[in-house]
Coordinates of C-alpha atoms in Angstrom, one line a residue:
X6 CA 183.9 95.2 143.7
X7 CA 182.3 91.5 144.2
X8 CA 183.1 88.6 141.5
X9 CA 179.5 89.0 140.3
X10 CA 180.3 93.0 139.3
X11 CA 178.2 94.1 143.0
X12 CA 180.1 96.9 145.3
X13 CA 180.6 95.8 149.0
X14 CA 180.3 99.0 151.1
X15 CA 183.3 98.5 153.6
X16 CA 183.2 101.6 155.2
X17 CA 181.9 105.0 155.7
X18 CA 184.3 107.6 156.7
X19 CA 183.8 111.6 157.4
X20 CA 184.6 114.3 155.3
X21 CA 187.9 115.3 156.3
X22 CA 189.1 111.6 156.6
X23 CA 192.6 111.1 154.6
X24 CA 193.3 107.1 154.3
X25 CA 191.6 103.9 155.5
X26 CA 193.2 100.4 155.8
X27 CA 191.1 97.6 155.1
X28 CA 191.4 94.9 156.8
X29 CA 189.4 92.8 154.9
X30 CA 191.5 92.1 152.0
X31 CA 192.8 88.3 150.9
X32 CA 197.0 87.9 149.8
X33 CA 197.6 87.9 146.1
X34 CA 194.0 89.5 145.1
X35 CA 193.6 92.3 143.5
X36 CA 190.8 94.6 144.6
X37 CA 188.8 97.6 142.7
X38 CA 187.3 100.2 144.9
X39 CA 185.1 102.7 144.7
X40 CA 184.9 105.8 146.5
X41 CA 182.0 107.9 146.2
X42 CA 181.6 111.1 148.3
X43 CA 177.5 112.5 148.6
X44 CA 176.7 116.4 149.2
X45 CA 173.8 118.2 148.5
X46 CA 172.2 115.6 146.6
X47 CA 174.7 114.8 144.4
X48 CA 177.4 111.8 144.0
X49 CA 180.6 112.1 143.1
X50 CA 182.8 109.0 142.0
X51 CA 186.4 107.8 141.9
X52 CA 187.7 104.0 141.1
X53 CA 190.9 103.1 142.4
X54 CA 192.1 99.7 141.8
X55 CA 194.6 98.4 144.4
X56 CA 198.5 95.9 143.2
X57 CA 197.8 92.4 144.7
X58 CA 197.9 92.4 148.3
X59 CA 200.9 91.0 149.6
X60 CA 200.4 89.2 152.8
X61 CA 202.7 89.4 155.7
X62 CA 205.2 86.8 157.0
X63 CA 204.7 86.4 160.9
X64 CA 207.5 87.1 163.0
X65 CA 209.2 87.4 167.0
X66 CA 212.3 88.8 168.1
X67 CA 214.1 88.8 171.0
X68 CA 213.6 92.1 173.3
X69 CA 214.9 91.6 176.9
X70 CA 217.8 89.7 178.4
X71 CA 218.0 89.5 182.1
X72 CA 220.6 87.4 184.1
X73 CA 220.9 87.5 187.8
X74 CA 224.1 86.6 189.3
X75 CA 227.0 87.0 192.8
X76 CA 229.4 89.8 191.1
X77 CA 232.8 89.2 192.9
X78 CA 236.0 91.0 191.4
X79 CA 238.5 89.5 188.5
X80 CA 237.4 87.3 186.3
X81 CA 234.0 86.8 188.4
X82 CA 232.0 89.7 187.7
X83 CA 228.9 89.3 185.6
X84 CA 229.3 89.8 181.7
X85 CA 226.1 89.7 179.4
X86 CA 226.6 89.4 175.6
X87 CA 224.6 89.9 172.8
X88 CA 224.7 90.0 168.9
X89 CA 222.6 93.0 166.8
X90 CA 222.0 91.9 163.5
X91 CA 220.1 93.0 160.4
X92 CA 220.9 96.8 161.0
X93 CA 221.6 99.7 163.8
X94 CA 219.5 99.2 167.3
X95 CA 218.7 101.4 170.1
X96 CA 218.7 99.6 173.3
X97 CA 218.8 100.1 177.1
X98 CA 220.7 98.8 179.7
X99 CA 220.3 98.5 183.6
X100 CA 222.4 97.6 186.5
X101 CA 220.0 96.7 189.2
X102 CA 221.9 96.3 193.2
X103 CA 219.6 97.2 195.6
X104 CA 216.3 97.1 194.3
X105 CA 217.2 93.5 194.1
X106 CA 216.3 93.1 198.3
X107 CA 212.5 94.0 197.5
X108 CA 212.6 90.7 196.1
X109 CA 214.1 89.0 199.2
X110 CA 217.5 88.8 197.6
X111 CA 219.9 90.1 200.2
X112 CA 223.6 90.6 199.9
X113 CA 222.8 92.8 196.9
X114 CA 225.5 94.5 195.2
X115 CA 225.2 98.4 196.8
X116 CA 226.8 100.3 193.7
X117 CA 226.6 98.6 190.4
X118 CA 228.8 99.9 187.7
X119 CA 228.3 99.2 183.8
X120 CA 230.7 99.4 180.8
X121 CA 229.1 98.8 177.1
X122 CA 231.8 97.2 174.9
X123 CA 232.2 96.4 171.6
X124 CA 233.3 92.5 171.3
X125 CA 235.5 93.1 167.7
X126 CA 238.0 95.3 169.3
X127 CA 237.1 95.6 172.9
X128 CA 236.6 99.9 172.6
X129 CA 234.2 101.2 174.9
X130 CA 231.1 102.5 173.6
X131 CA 229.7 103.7 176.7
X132 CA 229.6 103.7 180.5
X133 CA 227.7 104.8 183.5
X134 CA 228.0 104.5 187.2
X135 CA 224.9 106.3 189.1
X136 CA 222.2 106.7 186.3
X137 CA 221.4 110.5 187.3
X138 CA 224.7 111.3 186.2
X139 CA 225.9 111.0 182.4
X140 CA 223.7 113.0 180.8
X141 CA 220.8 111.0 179.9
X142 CA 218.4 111.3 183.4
X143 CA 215.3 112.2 180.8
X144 CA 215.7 109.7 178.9
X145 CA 216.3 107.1 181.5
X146 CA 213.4 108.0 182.9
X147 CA 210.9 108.6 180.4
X148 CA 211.3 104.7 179.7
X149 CA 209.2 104.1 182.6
X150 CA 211.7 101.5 183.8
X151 CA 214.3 103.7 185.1
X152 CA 216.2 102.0 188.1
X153 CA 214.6 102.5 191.7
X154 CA 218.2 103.5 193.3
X155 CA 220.7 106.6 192.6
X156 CA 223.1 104.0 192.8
X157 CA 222.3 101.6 190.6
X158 CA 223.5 102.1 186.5
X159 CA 221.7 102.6 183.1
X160 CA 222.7 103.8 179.6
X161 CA 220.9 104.1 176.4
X162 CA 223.0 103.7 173.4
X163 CA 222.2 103.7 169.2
X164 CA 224.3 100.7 167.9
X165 CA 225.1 101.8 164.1
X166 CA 227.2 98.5 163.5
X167 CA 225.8 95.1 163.6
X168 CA 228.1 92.2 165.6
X169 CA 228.5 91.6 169.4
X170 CA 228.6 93.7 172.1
X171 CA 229.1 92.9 175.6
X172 CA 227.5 94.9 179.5
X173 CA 230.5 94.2 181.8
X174 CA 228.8 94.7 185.5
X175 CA 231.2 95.4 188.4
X176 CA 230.8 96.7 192.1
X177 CA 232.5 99.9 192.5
X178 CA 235.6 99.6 194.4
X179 CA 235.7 96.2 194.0
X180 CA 232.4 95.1 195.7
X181 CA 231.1 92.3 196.0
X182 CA 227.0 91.1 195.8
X183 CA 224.3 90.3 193.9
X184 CA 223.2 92.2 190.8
X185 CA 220.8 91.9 188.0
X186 CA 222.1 93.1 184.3
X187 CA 219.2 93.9 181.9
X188 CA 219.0 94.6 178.2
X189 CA 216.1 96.0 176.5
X190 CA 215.3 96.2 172.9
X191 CA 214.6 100.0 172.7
X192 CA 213.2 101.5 169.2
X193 CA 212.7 105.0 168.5
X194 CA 209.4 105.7 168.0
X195 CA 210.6 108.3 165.1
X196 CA 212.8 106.0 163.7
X197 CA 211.9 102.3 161.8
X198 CA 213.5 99.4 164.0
X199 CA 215.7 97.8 161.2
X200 CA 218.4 95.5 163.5
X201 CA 217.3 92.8 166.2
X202 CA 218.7 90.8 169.5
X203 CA 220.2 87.4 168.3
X204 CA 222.5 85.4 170.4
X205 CA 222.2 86.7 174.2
X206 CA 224.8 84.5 176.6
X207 CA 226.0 85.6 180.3
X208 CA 228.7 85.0 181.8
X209 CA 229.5 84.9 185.3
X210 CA 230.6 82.7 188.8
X211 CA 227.9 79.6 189.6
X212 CA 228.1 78.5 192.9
X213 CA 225.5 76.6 195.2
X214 CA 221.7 77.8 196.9
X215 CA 221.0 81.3 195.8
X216 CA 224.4 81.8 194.2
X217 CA 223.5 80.2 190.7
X218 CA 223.3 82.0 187.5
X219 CA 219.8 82.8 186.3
X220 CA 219.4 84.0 182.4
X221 CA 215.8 85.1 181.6
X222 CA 214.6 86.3 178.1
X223 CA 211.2 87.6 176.7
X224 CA 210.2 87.0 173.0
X225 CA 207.6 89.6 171.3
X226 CA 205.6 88.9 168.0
X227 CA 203.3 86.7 166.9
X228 CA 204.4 83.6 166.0
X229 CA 206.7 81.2 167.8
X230 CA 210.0 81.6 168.4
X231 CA 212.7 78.0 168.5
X232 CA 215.7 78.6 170.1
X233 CA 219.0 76.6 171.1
X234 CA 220.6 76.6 174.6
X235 CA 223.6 76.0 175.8
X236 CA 225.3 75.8 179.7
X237 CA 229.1 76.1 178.5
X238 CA 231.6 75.2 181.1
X239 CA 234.8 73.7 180.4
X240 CA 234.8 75.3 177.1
X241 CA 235.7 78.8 178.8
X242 CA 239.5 77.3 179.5
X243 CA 240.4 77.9 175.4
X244 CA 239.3 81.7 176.0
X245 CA 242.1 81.8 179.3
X246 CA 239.1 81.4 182.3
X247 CA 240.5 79.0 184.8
X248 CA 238.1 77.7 187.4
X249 CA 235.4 76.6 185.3
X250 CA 232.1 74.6 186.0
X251 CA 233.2 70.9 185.2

């Protein structure tokens, strides 16, 4: 209903329609409808007046982490960290070695293996080597990401508790190569997302050329996202990593 006591037709729906969503409507206003349903000439009336209209903050989120990095053995394997906060999350996690050479990287790690750890107590949550295997192929691949190689690793895990986790990448056997560790934000479509990415860090050996450490991220939403940085080096040596990048 206008301020001057007028109706506004906003729509006109079918019979059988159960709800519509207007898009129209201000924050903090309170609207009056009227919906009036016609058949065999006669009109049939209902007023429905609507709470204030409570407008919606806008937001982003972190959903993807991907580092690249040289997996050796020991303490230089490639570790990529990450915080869930503000409830449980479903996410998914790949271990990519060879598709890595269609992108001209050579040297690639042949058989990437993944652990999923909980950072409080270090317990395993959950592992894979060869994503076929484990008992979640479906899954995997009804993501439409699934890895290109048998060898290379994924997992899909439901995080109930909030507070870091780490994806510890090694080659099986000890290899050695290149590898690319990827975490994906991964709702259930049947379930509300409540928890969120917050503080993604990788860690792993920087050398020279093609053997650096590249961290890439992707923000959803719409509104900006400000973020802080940091390229941490010497500070390793209180958490017992000699070798460090002065």
């Amino acid at each position: 209903e206008g301020a001057n006591g007028s109706w506004t037709l906003i729509a006109s729906e079918s019979a059988n329609a159960t709800q519509y969503i207007d898009t129209t409507v201000s924050s903090d206003t309170t609207y009056l409808y009227r919906v009036a349903a016609t058949g065999e000439g006669t009109i049939i009336s209902a007023y429905l007046e609507s709470s204030a209209v409570q407008s919606v903050a806008p937001s982003a989120r972190f959903t993807n982490l991907s580092t690249r990095a040289l997996v050796q053995t020991g303490d230089n394997i490639l570790i990529a960290s990450f915080r869930v906060e503000g409830g449980p999350l479903r996410i998914y996690a790949r271990a990519i070695g060879p598709g890595l050479e269609g992108a001209g990287i050579l040297g690639f790690l042949a058989d990437p293996t993944m652990e999923l750890r909980r950072i409080s107590d270090n317990s395993l949550v959950a592992e894979n080597d060869n994503w076929r295997t484990g008992g979640q192929e479906t899954e995997i691949t009804n993501t439409s990401i699934p890895p290109g190689d048998d060898n290379e690793s994924a997992l899909i895990a439901n995080l109930t508790e909030e507070g870091f986790y780490s994806i510890v990448v090694r080659g099986v056997n000890d290899t050695e190569g290149f590898a690319n560790v990827e975490l994906y934000e991964f709702a259930d479509s049947a379930e509300p997302v409540s928890g969120k990415l917050t503080n993604l860090s990788t860690r792993a050996l920087v050398q020279t050329g093609d053997n650096i450490l590249i961290a890439s991220f992707q923000v959803t939403g719409d509104a900006p996202q400000r973020i802080f940085s940091r390229a941490i080096g010497p500070g390793l040596a209180g958490a017992g990593i000699s070798g460090f990048l002065v």
